[in-house]
mmCIF file of C-alpha atoms in Angstrom:
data_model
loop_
_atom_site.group_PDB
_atom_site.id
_atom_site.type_symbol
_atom_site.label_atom_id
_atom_site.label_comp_id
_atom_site.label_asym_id
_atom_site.label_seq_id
_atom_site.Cartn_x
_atom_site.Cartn_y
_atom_site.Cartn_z
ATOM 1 C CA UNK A 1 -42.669 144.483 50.440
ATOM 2 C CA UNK A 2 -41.056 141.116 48.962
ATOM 3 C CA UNK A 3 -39.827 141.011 45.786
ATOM 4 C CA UNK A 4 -41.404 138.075 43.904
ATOM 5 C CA UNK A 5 -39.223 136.098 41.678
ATOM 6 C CA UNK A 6 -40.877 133.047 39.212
ATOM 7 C CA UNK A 7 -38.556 130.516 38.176
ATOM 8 C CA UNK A 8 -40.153 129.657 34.533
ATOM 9 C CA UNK A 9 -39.693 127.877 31.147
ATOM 10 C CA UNK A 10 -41.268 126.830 28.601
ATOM 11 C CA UNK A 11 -40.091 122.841 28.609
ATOM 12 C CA UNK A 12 -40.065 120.675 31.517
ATOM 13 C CA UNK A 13 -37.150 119.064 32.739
ATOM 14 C CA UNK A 14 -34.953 121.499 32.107
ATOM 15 C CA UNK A 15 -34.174 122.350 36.179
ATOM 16 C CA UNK A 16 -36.467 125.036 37.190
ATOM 17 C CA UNK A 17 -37.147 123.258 40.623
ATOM 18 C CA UNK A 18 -33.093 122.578 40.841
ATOM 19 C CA UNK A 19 -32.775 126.163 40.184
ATOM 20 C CA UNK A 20 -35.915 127.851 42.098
ATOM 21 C CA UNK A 21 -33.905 125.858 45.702
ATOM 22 C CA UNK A 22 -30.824 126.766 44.682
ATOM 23 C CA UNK A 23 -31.505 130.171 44.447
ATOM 24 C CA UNK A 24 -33.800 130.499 47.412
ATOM 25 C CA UNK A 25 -31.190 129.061 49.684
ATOM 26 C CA UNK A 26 -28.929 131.236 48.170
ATOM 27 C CA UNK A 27 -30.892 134.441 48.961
ATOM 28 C CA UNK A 28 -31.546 133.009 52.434
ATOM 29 C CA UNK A 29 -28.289 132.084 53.540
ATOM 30 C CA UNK A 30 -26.944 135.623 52.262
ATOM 31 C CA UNK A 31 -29.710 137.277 54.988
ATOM 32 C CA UNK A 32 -32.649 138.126 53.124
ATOM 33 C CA UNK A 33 -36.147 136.183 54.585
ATOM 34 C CA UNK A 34 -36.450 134.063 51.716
ATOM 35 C CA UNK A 35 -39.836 131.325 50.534
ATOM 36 C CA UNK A 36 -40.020 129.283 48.242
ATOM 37 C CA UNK A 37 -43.855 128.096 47.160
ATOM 38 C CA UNK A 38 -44.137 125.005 45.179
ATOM 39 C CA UNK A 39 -47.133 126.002 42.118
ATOM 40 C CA UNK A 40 -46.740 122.299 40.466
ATOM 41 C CA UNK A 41 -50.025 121.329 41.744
ATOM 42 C CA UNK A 42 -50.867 117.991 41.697
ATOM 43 C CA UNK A 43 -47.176 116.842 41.387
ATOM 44 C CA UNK A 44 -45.371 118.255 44.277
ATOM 45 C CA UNK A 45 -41.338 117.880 43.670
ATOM 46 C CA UNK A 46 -40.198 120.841 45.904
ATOM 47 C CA UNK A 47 -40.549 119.691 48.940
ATOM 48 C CA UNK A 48 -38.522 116.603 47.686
ATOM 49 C CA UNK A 49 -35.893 118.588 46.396
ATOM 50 C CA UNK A 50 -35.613 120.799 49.875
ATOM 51 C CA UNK A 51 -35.574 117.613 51.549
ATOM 52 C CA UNK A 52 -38.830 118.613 53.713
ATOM 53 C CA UNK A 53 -41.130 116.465 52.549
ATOM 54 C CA UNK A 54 -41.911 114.356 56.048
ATOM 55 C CA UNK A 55 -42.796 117.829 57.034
ATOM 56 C CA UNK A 56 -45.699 118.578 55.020
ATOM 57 C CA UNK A 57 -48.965 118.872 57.017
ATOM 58 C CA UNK A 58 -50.725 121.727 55.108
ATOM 59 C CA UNK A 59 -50.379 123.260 51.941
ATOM 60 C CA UNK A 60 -50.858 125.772 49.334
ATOM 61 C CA UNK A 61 -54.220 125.181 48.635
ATOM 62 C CA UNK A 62 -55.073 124.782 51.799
ATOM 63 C CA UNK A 63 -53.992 128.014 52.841
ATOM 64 C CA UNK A 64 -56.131 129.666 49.878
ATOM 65 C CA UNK A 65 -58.831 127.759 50.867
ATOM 66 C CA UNK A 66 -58.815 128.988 54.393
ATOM 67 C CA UNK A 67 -58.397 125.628 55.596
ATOM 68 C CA UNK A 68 -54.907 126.239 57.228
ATOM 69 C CA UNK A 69 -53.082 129.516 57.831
ATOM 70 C CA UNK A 70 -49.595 130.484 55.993
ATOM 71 C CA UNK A 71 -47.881 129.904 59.511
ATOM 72 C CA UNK A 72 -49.250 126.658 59.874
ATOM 73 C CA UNK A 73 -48.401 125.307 56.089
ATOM 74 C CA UNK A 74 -45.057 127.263 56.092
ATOM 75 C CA UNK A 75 -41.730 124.988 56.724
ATOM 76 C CA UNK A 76 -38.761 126.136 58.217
ATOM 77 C CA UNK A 77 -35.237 125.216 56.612
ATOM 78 C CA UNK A 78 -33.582 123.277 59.506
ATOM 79 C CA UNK A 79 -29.849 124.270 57.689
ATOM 80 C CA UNK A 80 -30.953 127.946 57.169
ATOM 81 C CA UNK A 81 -33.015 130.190 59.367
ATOM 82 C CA UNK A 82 -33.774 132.770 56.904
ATOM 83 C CA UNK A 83 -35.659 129.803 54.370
ATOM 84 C CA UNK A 84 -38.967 128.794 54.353
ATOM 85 C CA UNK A 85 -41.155 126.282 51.419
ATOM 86 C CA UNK A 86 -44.422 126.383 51.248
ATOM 87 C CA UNK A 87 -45.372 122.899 49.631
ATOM 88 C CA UNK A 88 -47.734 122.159 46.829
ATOM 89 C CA UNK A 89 -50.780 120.267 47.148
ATOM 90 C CA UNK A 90 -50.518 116.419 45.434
ATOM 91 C CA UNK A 91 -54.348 116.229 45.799
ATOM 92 C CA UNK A 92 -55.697 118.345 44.310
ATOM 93 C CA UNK A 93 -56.343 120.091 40.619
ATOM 94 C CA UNK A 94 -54.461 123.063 39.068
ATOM 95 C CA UNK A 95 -58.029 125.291 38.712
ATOM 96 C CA UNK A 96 -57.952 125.330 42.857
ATOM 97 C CA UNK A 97 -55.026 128.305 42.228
ATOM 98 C CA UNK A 98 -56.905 130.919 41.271
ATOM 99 C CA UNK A 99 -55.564 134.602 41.024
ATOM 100 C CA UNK A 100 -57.315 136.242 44.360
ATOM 101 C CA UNK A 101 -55.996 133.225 46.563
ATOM 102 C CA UNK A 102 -52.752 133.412 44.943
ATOM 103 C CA UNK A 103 -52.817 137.213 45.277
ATOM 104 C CA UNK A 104 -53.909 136.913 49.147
ATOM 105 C CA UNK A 105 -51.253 134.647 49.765
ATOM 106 C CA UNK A 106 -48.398 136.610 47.979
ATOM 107 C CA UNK A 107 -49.476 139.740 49.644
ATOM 108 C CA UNK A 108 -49.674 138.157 53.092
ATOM 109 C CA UNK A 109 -45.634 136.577 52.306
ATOM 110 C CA UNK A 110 -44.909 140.259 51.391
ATOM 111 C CA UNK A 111 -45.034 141.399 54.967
ATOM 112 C CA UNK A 112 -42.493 139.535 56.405
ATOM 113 C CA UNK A 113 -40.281 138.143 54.068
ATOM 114 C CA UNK A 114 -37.443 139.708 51.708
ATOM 115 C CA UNK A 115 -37.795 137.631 48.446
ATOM 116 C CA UNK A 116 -40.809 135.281 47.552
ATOM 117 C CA UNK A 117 -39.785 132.362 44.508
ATOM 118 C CA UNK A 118 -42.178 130.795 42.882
ATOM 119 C CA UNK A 119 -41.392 127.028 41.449
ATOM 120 C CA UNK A 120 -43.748 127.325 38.375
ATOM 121 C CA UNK A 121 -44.968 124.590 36.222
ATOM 122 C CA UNK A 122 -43.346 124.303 32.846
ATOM 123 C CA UNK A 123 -45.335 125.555 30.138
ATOM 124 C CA UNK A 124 -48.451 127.599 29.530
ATOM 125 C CA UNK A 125 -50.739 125.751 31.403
ATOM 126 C CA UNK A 126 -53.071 127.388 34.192
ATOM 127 C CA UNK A 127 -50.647 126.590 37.308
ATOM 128 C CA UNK A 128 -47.355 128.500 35.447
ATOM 129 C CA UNK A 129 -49.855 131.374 34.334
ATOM 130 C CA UNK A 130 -50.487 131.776 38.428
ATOM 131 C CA UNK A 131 -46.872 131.642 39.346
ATOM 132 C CA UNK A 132 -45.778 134.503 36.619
ATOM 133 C CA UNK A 133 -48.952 136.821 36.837
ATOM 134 C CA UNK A 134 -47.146 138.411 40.497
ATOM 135 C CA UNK A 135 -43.711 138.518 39.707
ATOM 136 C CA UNK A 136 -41.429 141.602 39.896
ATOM 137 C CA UNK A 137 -38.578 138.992 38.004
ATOM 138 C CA UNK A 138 -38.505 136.094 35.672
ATOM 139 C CA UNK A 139 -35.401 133.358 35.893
ATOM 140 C CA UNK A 140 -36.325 131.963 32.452
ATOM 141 C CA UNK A 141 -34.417 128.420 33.041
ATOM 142 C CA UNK A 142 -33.431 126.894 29.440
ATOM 143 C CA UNK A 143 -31.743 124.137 28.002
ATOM 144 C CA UNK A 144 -28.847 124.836 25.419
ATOM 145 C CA UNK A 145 -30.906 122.991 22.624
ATOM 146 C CA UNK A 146 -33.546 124.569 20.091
ATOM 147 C CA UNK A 147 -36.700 123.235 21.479
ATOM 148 C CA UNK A 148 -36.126 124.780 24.763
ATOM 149 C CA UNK A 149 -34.869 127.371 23.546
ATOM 150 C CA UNK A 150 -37.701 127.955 21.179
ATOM 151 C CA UNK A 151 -40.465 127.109 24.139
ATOM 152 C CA UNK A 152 -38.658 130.025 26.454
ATOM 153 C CA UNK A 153 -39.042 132.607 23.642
ATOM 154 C CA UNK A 154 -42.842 131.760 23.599
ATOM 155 C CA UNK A 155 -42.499 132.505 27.744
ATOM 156 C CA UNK A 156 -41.116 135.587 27.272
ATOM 157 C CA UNK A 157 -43.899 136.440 24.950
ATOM 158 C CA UNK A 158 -46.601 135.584 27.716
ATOM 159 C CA UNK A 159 -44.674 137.132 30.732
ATOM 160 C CA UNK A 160 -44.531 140.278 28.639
ATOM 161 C CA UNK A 161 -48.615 140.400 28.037
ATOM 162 C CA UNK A 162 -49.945 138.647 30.901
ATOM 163 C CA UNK A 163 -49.064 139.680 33.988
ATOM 164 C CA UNK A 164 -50.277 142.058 36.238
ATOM 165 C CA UNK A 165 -47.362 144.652 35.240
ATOM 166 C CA UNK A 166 -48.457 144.347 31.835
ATOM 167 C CA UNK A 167 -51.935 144.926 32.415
ATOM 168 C CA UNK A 168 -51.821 147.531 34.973
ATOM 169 C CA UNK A 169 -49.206 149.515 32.934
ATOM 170 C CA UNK A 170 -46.134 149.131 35.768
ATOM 171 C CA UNK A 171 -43.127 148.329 34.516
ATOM 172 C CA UNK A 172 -41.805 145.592 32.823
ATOM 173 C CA UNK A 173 -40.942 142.260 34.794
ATOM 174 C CA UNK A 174 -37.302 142.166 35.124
ATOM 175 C CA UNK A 175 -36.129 138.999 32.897
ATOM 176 C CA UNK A 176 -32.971 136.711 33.402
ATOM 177 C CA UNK A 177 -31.812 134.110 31.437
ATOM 178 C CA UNK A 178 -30.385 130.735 33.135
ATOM 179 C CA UNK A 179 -28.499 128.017 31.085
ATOM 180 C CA UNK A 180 -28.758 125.021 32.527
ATOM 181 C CA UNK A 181 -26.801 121.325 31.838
ATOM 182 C CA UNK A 182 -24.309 122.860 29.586
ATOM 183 C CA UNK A 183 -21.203 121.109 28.236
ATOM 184 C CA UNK A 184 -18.760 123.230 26.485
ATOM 185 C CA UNK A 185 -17.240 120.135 25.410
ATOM 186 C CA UNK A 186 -20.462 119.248 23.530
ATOM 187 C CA UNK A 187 -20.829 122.683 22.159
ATOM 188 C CA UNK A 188 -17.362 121.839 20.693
ATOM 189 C CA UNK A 189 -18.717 119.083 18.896
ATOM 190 C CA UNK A 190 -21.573 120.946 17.246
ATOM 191 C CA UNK A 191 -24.512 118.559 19.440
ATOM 192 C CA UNK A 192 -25.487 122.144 21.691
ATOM 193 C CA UNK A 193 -26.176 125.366 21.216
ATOM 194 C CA UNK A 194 -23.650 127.944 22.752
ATOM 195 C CA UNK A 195 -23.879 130.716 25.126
ATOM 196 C CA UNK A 196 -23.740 132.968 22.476
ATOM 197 C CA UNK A 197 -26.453 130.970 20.568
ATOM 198 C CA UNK A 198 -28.731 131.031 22.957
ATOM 199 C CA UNK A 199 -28.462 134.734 23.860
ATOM 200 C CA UNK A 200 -28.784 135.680 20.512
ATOM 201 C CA UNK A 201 -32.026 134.286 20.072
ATOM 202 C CA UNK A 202 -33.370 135.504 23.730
ATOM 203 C CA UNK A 203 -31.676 138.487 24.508
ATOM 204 C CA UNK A 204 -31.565 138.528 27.949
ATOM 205 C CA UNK A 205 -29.566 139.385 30.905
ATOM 206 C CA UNK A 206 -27.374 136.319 30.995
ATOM 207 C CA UNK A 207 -28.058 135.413 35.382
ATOM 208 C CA UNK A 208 -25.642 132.111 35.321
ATOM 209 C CA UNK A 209 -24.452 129.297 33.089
ATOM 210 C CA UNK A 210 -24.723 125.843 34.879
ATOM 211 C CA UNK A 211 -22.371 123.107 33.958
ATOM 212 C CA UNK A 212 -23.702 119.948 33.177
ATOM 213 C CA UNK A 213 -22.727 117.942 36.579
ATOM 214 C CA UNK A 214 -23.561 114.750 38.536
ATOM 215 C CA UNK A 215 -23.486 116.832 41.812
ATOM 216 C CA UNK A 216 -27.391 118.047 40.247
ATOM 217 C CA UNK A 217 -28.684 114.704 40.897
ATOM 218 C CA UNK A 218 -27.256 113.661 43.434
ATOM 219 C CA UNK A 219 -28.377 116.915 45.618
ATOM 220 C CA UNK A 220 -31.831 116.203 44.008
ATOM 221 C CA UNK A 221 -31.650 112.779 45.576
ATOM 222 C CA UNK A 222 -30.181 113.696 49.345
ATOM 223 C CA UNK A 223 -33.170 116.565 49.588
ATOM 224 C CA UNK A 224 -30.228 119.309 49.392
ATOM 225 C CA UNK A 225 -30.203 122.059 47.396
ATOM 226 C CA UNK A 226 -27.195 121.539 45.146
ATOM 227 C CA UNK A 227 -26.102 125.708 45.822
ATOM 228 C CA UNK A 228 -25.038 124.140 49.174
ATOM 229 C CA UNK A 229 -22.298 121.708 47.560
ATOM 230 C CA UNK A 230 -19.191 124.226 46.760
ATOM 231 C CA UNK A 231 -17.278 121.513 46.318
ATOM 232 C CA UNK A 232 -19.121 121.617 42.578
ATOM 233 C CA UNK A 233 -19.029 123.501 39.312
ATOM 234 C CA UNK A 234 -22.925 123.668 39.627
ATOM 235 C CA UNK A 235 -23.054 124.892 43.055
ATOM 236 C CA UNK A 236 -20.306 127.411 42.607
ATOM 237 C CA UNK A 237 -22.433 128.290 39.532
ATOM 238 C CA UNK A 238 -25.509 128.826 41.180
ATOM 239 C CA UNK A 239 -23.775 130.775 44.454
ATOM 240 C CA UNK A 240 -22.712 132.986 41.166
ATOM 241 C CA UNK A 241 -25.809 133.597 39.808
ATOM 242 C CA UNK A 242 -27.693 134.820 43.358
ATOM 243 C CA UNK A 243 -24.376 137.341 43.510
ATOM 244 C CA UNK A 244 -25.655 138.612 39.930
ATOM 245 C CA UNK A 245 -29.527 138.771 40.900
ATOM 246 C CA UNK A 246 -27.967 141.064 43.896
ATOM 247 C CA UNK A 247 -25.779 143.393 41.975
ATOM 248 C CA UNK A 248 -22.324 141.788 42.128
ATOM 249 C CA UNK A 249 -20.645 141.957 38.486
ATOM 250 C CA UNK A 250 -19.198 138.276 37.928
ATOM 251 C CA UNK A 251 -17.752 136.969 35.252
ATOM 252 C CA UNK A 252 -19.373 133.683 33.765
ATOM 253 C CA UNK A 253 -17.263 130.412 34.604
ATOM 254 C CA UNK A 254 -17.652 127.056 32.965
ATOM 255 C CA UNK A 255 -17.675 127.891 29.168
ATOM 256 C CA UNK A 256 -14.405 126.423 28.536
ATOM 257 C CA UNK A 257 -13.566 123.261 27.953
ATOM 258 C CA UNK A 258 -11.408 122.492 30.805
ATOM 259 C CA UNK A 259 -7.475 121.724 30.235
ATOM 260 C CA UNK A 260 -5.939 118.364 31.505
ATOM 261 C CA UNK A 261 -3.186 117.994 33.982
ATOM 262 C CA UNK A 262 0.002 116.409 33.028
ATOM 263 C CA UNK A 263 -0.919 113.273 35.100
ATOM 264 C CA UNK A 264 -4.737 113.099 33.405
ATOM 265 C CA UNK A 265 -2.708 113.379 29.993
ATOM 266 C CA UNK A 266 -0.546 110.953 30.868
ATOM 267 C CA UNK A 267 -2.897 108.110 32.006
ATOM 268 C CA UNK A 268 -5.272 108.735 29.734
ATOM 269 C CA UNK A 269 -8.011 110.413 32.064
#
């Protein structure tokens, strides 16, 4: 059976679709039969992100609704065999997810796939309570600023209580914590909350620290996930966090500010 991961947080905009494509292609291109299902109904941003979305023809609800089958509203990752997204709906409302369809669908993604990631909504709302209620693990994705902060340690609280672990007495969902957008050079300055900060306050298993980095958007924009540019702090950050979700013990890059060259010094850069 797959192991079902949800990508969470309490805030939006903090990278949780970013990070739910990074690590799927991560997880894919290291072997493992890997989807990733978009649970933002009504929005869709996934498929946009994964650069797939000329490909949708059927969707999530559809396939809970019996109006397609998974094989039909699957799409294949034309850079990676091993991926797979299964889109969002932009049609239709949030209350069309409910927990048997989801269930169904999960359990059908089981058979034949490694690891299933689930792009939840942000907050608390009825589409993010559907994409945590399954999950074996939680990425809780965070900014390093109090609000988010403070909105991920109310997650925590409902991933803990609500989920079908919790109510069916199984263990615990495994929780990770991913910074996202972090600057040391800010954190220098007093205007961010630091690793340690942050950690203190959460407590969890610290999965990667991304660096705040223009290669994000413009993956975002080029429909790639941003894992696949090594040339960049934030994809070597992300290829380090999927070796840390699989057992490899890493240590955390990016937390320093980094030192100038003689040549930056000199002209100023």
């Amino acid at each position: 059976m797959a192991r079902t991961i949800v990508i969470t947080s309490g805030k939006g905009g903090v990278g949780k679709t970013t990070t739910s494509a990074a690590l799927a292609m991560g997880l894919a291109q290291r072997g493992h039969r890997t989807v990733v299902i978009d649970f933002d109904v009504g929005l869709r941003n996934l498929d946009l992100i994964m650069g797939c979305e000329r490909r949708v023809v059927y969707d999530f609800i559809n396939v809970i609704n019996g109006e397609s089958n998974i094989n039909q509203a699957l799409i294949r990752d034309k850079r990676c065999d091993s991926l797979y997204v299964l889109p969002a709906s932009q049609t239709r409302d949030k209350d069309a997810l409910t927990k048997e369809g989801v269930g169904k669908v999960l359990e059908d993604l089981g058979k034949s796939f490694d690891y299933i990631v689930c792009d939840s909504p942000a907050g608390i709302e009825h589409g993010a309570h559907m994409a945590m209620y399954y999950a074996d693990d939680a990425v809780v994705v965070t900014n390093p600023e109090v609000s988010s902060v403070r909105d991920s340690d109310r997650m925590l609280g409902i991933l803990s209580s609500k989920s079908r672990r919790a109510e069916q007495n199984q263990p615990p969902i495994r929780e990770y914590l991913l910074l996202t957008r972090y600057s040391p050079e800010r954190v220098a300055k007093g205007e961010m909350l630091s690793v340690g900060d942050v950690r203190e306050i959460l407590s969890l298993d610290l999965l990667g620290v991304i660096p705040e980095s223009k290669a994000v958007l413009t993956a975002s924009n080029s429909g790639v996930p941003v894992i696949m540019d090594q040339e960049s702090d934030a994809g070597q950050a992300y290829s380090d966090a999927v070796a840390r979700y699989l057992g490899e013990d890493l240590p955390h890059r990016f937390l320093e500010i980094k030192k100038k060259g003689f040549f930056s010094r000199m002209l100023g850069g």
